[in-house]
Coordinates of C-alpha atoms in Angstrom, one line a residue:
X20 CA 55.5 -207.7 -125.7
X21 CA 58.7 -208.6 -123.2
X22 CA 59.6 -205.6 -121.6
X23 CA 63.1 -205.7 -120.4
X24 CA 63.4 -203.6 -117.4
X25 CA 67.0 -203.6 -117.1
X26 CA 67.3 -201.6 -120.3
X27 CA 65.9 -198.5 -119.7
X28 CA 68.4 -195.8 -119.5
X29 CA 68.5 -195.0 -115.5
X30 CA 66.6 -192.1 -115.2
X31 CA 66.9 -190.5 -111.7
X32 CA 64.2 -189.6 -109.0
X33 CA 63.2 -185.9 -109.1
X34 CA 62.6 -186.5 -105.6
X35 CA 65.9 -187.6 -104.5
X36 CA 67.4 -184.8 -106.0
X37 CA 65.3 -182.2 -104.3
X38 CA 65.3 -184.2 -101.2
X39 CA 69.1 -184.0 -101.5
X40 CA 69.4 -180.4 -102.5
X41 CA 67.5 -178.9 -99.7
X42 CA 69.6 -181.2 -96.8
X43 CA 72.3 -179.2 -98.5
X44 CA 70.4 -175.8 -98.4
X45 CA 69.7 -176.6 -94.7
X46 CA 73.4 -177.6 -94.0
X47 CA 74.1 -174.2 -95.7
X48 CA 71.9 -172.3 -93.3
X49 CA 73.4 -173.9 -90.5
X50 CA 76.9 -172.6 -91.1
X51 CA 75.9 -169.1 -92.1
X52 CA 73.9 -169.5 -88.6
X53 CA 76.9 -170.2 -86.8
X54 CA 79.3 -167.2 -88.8
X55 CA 76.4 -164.3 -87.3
X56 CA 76.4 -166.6 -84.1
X57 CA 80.1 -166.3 -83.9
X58 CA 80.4 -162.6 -85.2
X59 CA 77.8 -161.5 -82.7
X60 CA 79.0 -163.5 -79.7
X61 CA 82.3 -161.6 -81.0
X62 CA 80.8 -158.2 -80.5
X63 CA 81.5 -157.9 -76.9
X64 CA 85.1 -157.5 -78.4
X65 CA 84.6 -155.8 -81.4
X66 CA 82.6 -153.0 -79.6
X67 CA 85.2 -150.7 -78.3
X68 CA 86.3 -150.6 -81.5
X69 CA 83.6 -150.1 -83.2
X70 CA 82.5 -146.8 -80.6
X71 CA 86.5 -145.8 -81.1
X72 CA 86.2 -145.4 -85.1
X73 CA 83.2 -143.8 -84.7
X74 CA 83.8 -141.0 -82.1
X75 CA 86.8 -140.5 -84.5
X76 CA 83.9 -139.7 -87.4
X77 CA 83.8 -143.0 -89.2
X78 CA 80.1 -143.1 -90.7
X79 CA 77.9 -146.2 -89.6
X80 CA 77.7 -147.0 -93.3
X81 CA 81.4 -147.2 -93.5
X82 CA 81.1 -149.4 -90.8
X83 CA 78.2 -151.6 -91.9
X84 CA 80.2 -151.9 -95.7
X85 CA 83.7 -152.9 -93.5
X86 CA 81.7 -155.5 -91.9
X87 CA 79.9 -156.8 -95.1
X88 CA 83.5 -156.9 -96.9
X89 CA 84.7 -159.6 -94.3
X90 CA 81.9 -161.7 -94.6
X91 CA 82.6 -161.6 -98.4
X92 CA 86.4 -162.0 -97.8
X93 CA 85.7 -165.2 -95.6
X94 CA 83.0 -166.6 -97.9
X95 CA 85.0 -166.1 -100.5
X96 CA 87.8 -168.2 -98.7
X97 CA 85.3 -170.8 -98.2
X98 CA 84.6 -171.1 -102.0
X99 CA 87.9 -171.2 -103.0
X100 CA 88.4 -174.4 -100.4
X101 CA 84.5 -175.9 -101.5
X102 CA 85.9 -176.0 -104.7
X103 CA 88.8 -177.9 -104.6
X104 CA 86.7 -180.2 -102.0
X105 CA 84.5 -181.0 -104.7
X106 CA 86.6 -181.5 -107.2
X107 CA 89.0 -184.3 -104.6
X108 CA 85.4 -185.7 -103.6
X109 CA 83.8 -186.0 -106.5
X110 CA 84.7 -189.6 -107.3
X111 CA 83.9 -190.8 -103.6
X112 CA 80.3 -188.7 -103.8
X113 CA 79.7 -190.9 -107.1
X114 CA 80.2 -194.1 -105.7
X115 CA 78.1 -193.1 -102.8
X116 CA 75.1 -191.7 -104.8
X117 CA 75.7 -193.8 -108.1
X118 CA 75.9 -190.7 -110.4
X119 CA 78.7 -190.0 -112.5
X120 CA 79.1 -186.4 -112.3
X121 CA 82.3 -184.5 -113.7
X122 CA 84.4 -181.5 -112.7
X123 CA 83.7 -179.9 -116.3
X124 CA 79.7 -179.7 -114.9
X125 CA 81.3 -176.7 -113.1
X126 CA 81.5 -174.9 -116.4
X127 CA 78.3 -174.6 -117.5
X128 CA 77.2 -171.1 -117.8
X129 CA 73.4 -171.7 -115.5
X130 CA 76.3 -173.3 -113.0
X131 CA 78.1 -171.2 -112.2
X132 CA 75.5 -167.9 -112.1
X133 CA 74.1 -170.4 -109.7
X134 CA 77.1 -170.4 -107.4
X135 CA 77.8 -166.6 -107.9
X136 CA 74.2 -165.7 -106.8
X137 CA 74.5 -168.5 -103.7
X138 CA 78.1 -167.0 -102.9
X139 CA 76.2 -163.2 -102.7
X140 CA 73.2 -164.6 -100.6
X141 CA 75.5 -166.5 -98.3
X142 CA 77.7 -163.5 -97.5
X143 CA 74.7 -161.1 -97.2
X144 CA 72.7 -163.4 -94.9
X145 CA 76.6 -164.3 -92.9
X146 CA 77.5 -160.4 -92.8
X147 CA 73.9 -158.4 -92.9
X148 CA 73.0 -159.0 -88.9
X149 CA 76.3 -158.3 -87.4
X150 CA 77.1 -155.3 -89.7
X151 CA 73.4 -153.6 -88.4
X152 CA 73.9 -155.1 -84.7
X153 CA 77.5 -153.6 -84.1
X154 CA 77.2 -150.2 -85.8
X155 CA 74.3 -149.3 -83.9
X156 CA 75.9 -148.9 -80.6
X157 CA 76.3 -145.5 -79.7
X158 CA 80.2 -145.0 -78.8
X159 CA 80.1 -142.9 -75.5
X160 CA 78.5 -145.6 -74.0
X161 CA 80.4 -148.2 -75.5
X162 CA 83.7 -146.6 -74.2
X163 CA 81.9 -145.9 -70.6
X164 CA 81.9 -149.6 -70.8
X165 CA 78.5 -150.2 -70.0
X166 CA 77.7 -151.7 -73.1
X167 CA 74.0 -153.5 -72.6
X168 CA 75.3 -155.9 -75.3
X169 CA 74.2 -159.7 -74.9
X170 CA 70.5 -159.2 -73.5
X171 CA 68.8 -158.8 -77.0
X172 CA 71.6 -161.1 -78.5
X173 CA 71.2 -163.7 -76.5
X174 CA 67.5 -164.8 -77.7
X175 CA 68.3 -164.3 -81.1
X176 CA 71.6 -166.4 -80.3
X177 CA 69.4 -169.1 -78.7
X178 CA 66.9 -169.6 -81.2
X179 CA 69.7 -169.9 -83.8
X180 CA 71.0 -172.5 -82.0
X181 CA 67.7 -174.3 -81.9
X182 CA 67.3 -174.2 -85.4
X183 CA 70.8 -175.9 -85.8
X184 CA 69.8 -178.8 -83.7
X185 CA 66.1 -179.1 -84.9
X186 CA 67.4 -179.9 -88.6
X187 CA 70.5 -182.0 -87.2
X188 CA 68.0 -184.0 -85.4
X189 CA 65.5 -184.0 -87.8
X190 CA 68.3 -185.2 -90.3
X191 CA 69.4 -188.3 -88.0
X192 CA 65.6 -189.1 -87.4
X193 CA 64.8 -189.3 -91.1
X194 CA 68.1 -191.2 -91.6
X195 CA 67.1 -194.0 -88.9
X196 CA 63.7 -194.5 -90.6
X197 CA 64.8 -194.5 -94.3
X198 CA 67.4 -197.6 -93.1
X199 CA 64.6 -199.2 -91.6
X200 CA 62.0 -199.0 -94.0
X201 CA 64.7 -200.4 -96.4
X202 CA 66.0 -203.5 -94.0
X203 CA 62.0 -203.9 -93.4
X204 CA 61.4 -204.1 -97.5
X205 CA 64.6 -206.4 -98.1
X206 CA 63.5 -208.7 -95.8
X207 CA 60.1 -208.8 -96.0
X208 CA 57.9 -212.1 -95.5
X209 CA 56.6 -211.5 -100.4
X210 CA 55.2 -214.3 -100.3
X211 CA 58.2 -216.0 -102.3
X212 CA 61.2 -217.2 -100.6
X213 CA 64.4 -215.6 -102.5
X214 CA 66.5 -217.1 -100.5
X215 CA 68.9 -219.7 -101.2
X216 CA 68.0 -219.7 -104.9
X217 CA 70.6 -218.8 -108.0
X218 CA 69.7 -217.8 -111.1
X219 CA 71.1 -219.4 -114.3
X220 CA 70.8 -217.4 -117.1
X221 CA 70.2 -217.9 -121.2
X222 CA 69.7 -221.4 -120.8
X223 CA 68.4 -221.6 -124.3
X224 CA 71.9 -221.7 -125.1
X225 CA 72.2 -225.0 -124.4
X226 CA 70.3 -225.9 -127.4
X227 CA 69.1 -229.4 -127.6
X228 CA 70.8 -230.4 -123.6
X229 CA 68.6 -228.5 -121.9
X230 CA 66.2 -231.5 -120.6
X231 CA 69.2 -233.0 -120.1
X232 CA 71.2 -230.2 -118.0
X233 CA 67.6 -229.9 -116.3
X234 CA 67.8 -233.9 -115.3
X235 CA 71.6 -233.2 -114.0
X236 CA 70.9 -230.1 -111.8
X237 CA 67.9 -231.7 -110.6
X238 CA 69.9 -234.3 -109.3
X239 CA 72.7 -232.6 -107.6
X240 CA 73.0 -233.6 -103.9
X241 CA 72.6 -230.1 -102.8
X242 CA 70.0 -229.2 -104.7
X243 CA 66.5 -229.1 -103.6
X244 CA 64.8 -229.0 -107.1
X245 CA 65.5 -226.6 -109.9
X246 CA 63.0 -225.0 -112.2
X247 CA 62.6 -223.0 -115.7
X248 CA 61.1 -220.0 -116.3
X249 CA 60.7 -218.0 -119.3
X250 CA 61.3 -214.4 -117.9
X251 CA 64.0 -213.1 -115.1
X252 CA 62.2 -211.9 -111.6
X253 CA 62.5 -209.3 -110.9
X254 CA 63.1 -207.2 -114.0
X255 CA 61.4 -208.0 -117.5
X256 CA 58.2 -209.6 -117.7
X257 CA 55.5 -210.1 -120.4
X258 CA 52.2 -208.3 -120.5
X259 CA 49.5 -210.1 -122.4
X260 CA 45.7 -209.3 -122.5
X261 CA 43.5 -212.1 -121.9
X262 CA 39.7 -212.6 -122.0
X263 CA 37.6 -214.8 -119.4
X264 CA 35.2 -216.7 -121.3
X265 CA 31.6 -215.5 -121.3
X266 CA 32.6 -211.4 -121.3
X267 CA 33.7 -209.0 -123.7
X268 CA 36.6 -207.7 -122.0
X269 CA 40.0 -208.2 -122.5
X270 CA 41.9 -207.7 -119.9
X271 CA 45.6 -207.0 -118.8
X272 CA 48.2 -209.7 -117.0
X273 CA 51.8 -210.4 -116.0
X274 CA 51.6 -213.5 -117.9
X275 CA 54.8 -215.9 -117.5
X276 CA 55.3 -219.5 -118.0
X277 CA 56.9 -222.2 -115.9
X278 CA 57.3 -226.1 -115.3
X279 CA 55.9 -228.1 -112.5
X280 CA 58.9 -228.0 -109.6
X281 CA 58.1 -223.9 -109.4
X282 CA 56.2 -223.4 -107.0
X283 CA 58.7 -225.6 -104.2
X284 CA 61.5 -223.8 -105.9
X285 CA 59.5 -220.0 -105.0
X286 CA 58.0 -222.0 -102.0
X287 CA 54.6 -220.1 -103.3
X288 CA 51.2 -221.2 -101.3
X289 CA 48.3 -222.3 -103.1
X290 CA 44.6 -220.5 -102.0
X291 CA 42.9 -223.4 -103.5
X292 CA 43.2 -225.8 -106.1
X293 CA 47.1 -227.5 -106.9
X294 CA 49.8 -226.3 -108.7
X295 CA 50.5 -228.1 -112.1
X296 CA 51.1 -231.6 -112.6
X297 CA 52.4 -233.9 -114.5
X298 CA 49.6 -236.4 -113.3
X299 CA 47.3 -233.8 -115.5
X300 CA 48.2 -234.0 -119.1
X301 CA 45.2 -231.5 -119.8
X302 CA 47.4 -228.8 -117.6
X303 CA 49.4 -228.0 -121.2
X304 CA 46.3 -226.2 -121.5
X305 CA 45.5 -224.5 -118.0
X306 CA 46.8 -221.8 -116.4
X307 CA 47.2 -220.7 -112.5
X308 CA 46.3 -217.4 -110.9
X309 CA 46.9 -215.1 -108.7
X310 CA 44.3 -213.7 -105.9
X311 CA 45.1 -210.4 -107.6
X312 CA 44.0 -211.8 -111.1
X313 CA 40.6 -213.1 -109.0
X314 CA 39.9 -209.7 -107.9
X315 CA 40.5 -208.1 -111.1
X316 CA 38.5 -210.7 -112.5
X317 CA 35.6 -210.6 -110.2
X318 CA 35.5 -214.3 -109.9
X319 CA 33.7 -215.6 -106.9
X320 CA 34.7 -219.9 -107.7
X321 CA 38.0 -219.3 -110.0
X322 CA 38.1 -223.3 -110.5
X323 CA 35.1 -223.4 -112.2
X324 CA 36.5 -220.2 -115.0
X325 CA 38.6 -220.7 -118.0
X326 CA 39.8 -217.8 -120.3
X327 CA 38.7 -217.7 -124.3
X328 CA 41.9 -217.9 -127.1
X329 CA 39.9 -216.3 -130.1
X330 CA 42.4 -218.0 -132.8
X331 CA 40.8 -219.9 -136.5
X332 CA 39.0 -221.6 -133.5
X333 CA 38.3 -220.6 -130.3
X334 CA 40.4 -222.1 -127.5
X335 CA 40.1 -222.5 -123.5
X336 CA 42.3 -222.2 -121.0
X337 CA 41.2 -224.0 -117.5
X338 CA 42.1 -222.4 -114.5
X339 CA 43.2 -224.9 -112.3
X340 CA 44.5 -223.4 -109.3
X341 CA 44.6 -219.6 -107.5
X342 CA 48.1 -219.1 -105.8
X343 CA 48.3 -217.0 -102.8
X344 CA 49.6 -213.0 -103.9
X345 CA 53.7 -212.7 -103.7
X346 CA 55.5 -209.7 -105.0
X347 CA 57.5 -210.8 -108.2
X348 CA 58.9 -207.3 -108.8
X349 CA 59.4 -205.5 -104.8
X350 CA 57.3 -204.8 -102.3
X351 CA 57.1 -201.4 -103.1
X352 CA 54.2 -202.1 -104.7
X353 CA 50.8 -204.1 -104.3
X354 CA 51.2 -207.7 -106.2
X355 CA 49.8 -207.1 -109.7
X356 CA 47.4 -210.0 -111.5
X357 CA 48.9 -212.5 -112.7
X358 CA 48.2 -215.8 -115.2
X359 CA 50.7 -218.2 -115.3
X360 CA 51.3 -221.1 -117.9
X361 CA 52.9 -224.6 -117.9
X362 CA 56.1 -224.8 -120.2
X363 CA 58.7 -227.3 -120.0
X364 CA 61.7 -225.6 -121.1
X365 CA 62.7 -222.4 -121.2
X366 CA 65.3 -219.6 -121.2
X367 CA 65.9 -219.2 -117.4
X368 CA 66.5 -222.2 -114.5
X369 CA 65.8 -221.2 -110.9
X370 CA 68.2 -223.3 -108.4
X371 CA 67.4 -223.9 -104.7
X372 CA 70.2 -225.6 -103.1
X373 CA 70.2 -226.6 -99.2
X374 CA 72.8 -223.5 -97.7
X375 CA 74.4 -226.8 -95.4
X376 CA 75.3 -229.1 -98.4
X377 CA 77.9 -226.0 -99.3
X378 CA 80.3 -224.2 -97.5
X379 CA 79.6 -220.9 -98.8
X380 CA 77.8 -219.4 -102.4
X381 CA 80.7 -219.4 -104.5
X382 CA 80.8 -223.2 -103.9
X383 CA 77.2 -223.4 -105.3
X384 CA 77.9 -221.4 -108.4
X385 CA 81.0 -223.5 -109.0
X386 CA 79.5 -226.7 -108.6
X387 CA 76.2 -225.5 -111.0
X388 CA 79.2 -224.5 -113.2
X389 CA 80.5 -227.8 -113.6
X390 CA 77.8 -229.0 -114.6
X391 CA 77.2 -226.3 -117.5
X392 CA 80.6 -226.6 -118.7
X393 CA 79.5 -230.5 -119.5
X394 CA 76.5 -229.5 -121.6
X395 CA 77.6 -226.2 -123.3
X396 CA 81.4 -226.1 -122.9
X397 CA 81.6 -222.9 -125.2
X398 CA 78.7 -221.2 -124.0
X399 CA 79.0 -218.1 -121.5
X400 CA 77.7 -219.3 -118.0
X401 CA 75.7 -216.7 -116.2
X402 CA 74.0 -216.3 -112.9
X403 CA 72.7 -214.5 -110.1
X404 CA 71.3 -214.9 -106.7
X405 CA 67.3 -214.2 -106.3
X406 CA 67.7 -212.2 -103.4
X407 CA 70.7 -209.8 -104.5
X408 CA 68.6 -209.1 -107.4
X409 CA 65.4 -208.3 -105.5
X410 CA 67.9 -206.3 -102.9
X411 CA 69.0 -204.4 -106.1
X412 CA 65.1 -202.9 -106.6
X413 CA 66.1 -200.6 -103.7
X414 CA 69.4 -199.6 -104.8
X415 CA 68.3 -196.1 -105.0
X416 CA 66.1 -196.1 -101.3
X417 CA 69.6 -197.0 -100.3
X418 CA 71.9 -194.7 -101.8
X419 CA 69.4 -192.3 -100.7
X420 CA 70.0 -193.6 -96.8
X421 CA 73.4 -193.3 -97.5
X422 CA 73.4 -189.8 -98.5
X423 CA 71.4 -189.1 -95.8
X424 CA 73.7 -190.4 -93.9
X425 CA 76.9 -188.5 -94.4
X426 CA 74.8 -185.4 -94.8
X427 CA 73.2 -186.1 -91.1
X428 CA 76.8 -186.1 -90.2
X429 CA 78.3 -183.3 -92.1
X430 CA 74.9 -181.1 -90.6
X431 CA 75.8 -182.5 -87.0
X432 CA 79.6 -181.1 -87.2
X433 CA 79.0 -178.0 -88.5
X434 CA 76.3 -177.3 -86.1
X435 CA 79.1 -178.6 -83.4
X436 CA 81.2 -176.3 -84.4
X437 CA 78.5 -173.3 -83.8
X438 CA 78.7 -174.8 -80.6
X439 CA 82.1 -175.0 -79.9
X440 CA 82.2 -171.2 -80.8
X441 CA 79.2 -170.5 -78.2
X442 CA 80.6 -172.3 -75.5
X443 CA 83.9 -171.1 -75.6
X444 CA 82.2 -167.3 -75.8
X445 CA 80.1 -168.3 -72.8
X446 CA 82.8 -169.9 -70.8
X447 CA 84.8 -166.4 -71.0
X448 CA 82.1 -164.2 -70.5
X449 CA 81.1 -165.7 -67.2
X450 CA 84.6 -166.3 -66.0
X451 CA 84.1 -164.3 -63.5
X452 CA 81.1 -165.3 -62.0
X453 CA 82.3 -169.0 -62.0
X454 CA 85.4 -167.2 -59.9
X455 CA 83.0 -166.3 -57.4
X456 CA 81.1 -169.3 -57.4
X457 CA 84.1 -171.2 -56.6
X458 CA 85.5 -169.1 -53.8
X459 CA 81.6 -169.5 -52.2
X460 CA 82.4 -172.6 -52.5
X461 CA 80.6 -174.5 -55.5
X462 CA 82.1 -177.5 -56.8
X463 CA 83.2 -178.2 -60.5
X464 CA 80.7 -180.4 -61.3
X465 CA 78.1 -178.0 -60.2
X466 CA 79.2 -175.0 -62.0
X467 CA 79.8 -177.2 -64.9
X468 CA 76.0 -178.1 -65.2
X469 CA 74.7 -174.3 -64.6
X470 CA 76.4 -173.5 -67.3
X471 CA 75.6 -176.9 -69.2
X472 CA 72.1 -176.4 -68.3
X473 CA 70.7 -173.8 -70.7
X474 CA 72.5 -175.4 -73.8
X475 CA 70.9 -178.6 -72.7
X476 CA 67.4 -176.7 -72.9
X477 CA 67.9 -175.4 -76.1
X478 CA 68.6 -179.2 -77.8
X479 CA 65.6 -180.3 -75.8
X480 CA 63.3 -177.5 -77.2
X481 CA 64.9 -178.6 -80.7
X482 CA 63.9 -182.2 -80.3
X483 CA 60.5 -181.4 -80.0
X484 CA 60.4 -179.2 -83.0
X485 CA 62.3 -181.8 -84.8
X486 CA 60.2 -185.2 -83.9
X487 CA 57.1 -183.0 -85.2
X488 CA 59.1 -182.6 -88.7
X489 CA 60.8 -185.7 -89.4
X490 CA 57.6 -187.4 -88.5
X491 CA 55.4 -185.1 -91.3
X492 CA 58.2 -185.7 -93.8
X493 CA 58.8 -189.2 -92.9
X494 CA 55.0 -189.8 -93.0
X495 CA 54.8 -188.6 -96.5
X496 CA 58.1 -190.3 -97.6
X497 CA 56.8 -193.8 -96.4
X498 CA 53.4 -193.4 -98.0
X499 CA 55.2 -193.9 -101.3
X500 CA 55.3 -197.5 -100.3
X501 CA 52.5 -200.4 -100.3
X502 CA 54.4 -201.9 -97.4
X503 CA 55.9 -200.0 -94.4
X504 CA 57.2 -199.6 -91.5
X505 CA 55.5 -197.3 -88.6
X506 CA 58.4 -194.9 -86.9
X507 CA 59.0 -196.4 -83.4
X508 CA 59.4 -193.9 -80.7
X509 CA 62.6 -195.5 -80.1
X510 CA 63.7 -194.2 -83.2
X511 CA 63.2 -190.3 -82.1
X512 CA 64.7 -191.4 -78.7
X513 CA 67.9 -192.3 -80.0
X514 CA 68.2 -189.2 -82.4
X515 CA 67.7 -187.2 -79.6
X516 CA 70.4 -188.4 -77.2
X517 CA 72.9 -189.3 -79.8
X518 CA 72.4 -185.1 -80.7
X519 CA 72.1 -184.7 -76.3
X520 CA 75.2 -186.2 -76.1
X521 CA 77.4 -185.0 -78.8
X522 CA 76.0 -181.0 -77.8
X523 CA 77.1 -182.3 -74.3
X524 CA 80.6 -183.2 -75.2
X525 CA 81.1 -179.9 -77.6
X526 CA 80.4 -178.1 -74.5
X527 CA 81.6 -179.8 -71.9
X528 CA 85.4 -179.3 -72.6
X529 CA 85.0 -175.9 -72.6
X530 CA 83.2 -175.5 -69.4
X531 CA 85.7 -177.7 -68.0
X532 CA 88.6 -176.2 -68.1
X533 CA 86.4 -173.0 -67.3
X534 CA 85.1 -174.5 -64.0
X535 CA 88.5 -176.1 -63.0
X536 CA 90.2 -172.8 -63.4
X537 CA 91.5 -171.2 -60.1
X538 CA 89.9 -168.1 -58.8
X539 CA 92.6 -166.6 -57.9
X540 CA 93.4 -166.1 -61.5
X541 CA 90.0 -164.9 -62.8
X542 CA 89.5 -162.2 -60.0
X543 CA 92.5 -160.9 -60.0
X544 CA 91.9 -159.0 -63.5
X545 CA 89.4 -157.1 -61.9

């Protein structure tokens, strides 16, 4: 029963597309965080005349409705631009995530209800806080001027800020440890060596040469030895049920069958016994396992088993030798048992050639070329390397870092921009004090980090929040895996200062030019 792998329609991770949908729910969040942010910090301005229009009799639900209609209006705007974004990104998104999605997707009725209930929510959640906030001042005291505006804002502001950074932070955290989890399962010690090894493919095709071809590769200069196999690591393999002799049982193995050069080719390591032989005739009739198989098995001396072929007349199968575990398929999972049989020819060769004898890969496939073209002139030559097919198991781990990746950064700027907003606001509505700071006598760089300092806070009570998340999520994400890394604090480290450092320079132009401006100027409006 050969299962090909390779030929199962791609069917994508349920996972991957929630994970992916709720980094752009969060991003989402973050900019409707930043339009109440904005509108509130705003408010200062908008106040007078908000407390004009109504001690002319405007109602405060004609108010709140004006309010709500320019949140519409501008998210509105925003979906207009979204659109046509999508439709110029689309092809750059698909070679990213290795979809193929189309414009017409758009058009499908559940689509777009879906964007006309997110357009509503967005604008409501955008518009519903500074609508309430600003219509609720009473105007006499608004016009007095002694608006109290700011005090209650300004912990609401700040924990909106924090969330912005905890799921930008979060998001680079996660990013750092899906890249590493990947790097540490590419190059992970499987217990086969994939390195330096091609693949030539459909060697049946060269009929009655192949002992021959066999000889010739063998005897390249550059090649350390070569070996068939009758099934392609790390895609199709062949399931067969086997019985060990003396039970009832039959059981299930990856069954595959090879020659005697394989295990130098694999560089595999024997737990006892040998490998086959050709000083062993009898080995047409043994097999090798795997420590996996012994397990399953519950063989305490594997040498001395053989398994039962119930045929016209029973047949047995020696085992000769137990090879240490390796992962034949990726080391996202725990080495399944395995049998293995001796063959001498068969529909796959496995090349290692010595890296130094070349001067790059494309010479090695050239050269094993040649050599095909002598033996099967009008045959199609095909190859791979072992280790770019392995790498390909993770294809989707590392579209999904990718991803990750430009949504870290997308969740980064538009939480920036919050803070551009915010500092700018802060820079004005202190202009004055940093006036008379600067006539007592306080430096730039000083005034520069009092007002740095409380923005500073806020990112560092978002790291904390974030390391606690990313780490749950990250934890639960990684115990998908057999093999895996453990987050190094290193990894939280960096995410925070890399999201220290760019809060640090949103802010610190603004405060700047705030703290280098001359006092003279600033106090002379009052």
């Amino acid at each position: 029963s050969m299962s090909d792998v390779s030929d199962i329609p791609k069917r994508g991770n349920l996972n991957y597309v929630y994970l992916v949908g709720g980094v752009g729910l969060f991003v989402l969040l973050i900019a409707c965080i930043n339009f109440m942010n904005l509108a509130t910090a705003r408010s200062a301005g908008r106040a007078k005349e908000v407390g004009l229009r109504k001690s002319m009799g405007s109602s405060r639900s004609k108010l709140a409705l004006q309010f709500l209609a320019e949140s519409f209006i501008y998210v509105f705007i925003a979906l207009v631009i979204a659109l046509f974004a999508f439709y110029f990104l689309l092809p750059s998104f698909n070679l990213l995530s290795g979809k193929v999605l189309s414009f017409n997707t758009l058009l499908k009725a559940e689509v777009i209800t879906s964007i006309a209930v997110v357009y509503i929510l967005v604008s409501l959640i955008s518009g519903s806080y500074p609508a309430f906030y600003l219509t609720a001042f009473k105007p006499i005291e608004v016009l007095r001027g002694n608006l109290r505006s700011g005090i209650k804002t300004k912990g609401l502001r700040a924990s909106l800020v924090v969330f912005q950074f905890t799921v930008s932070i979060a998001l680079i955290i996660c990013t750092l440890i899906v890249f590493d989890q990947i790097d540490f399962l590419i190059n992970k010690d499987i217990g086969l060596d994939n390195k330096n090894v091609l693949v030539i493919e459909n060697t049946s095709r060269l009929g009655s040469n192949q002992d021959a071809f066999y000889d010739a590769i063998n005897s390249h200069s550059g090649v350390v030895k070569a070996s068939y196999i009758d099934y392609y690591f790390p895609y199709q393999y062949n399931a067969t049920s086997l019985r060990a002799a003396g039970t009832t049982r039959d059981l299930l193995f990856i069954y595959y069958k090879t020659d005697y050069n394989h295990k130098d080719v694999l560089k595999l390591q024997m737990k006892e016994g040998r490998f086959f032989s050709p000083d062993y005739p009898s080995d047409s009739m043994a097999c090798i396992v795997n420590e996996a198989a012994v397990k399953e098995l519950g063989w305490t001396d594997p040498l001395s088993e053989r398994f039962e072929i119930n045929g016209p007349e029973t047949e047995y199968i020696n085992v000769v030798g137990v090879v240490k575990d390796f992962n034949f398929e990726s080391s996202k999972w725990k080495a399944k048992p395995l049998v293995i049989g001796l063959l001498k020819k068969s529909n796959h060769l496995l090349v290692r050639y010595n890296p130094k004898s070349y001067e790059n890969p494309q010479e090695v496939v050239a050269s094993m070329g040649n050599t095909w073209k002598q033996f099967a002139p009008n045959e199609p030559y095909e190859y791979a390397f072992l280790d770019q097919s392995f790498a390909q198991v993770y294809e989707e781990d590392r579209q999904l870092g990718k991803v990750f990746t430009v949504m870290s950064a997308i969740a980064i700027f538009v939480a920036c921009l919050g803070l551009l907003g915010l500092a700018a606001f802060t820079a004005e509505q202190r202009t004055r004090e940093i006036g008379i700071r600067k006539v007592m006598g306080a430096s730039v760089m000083s005034v520069n980090l009092l007002l740095s300092k409380e923005f500073m806070l806020l990112v560092g009570i978002s790291f904390v929040i974030a390391s606690t998340v990313a780490w749950f999520a990250m934890y639960s994400w990684l115990g998908g895996f057999v093999y895996r890394v453990e987050p190094s604090l290193l990894t939280f480290i960096v995410a925070g200062l890399l999201a220290a450092l760019v809060a640090w320079l949103t802010i610190g132009y603004h405060f700047n030019k705030a703290s280098r401006s001359n006092p003279a100027d600033t106090l002379r409006y009052d």
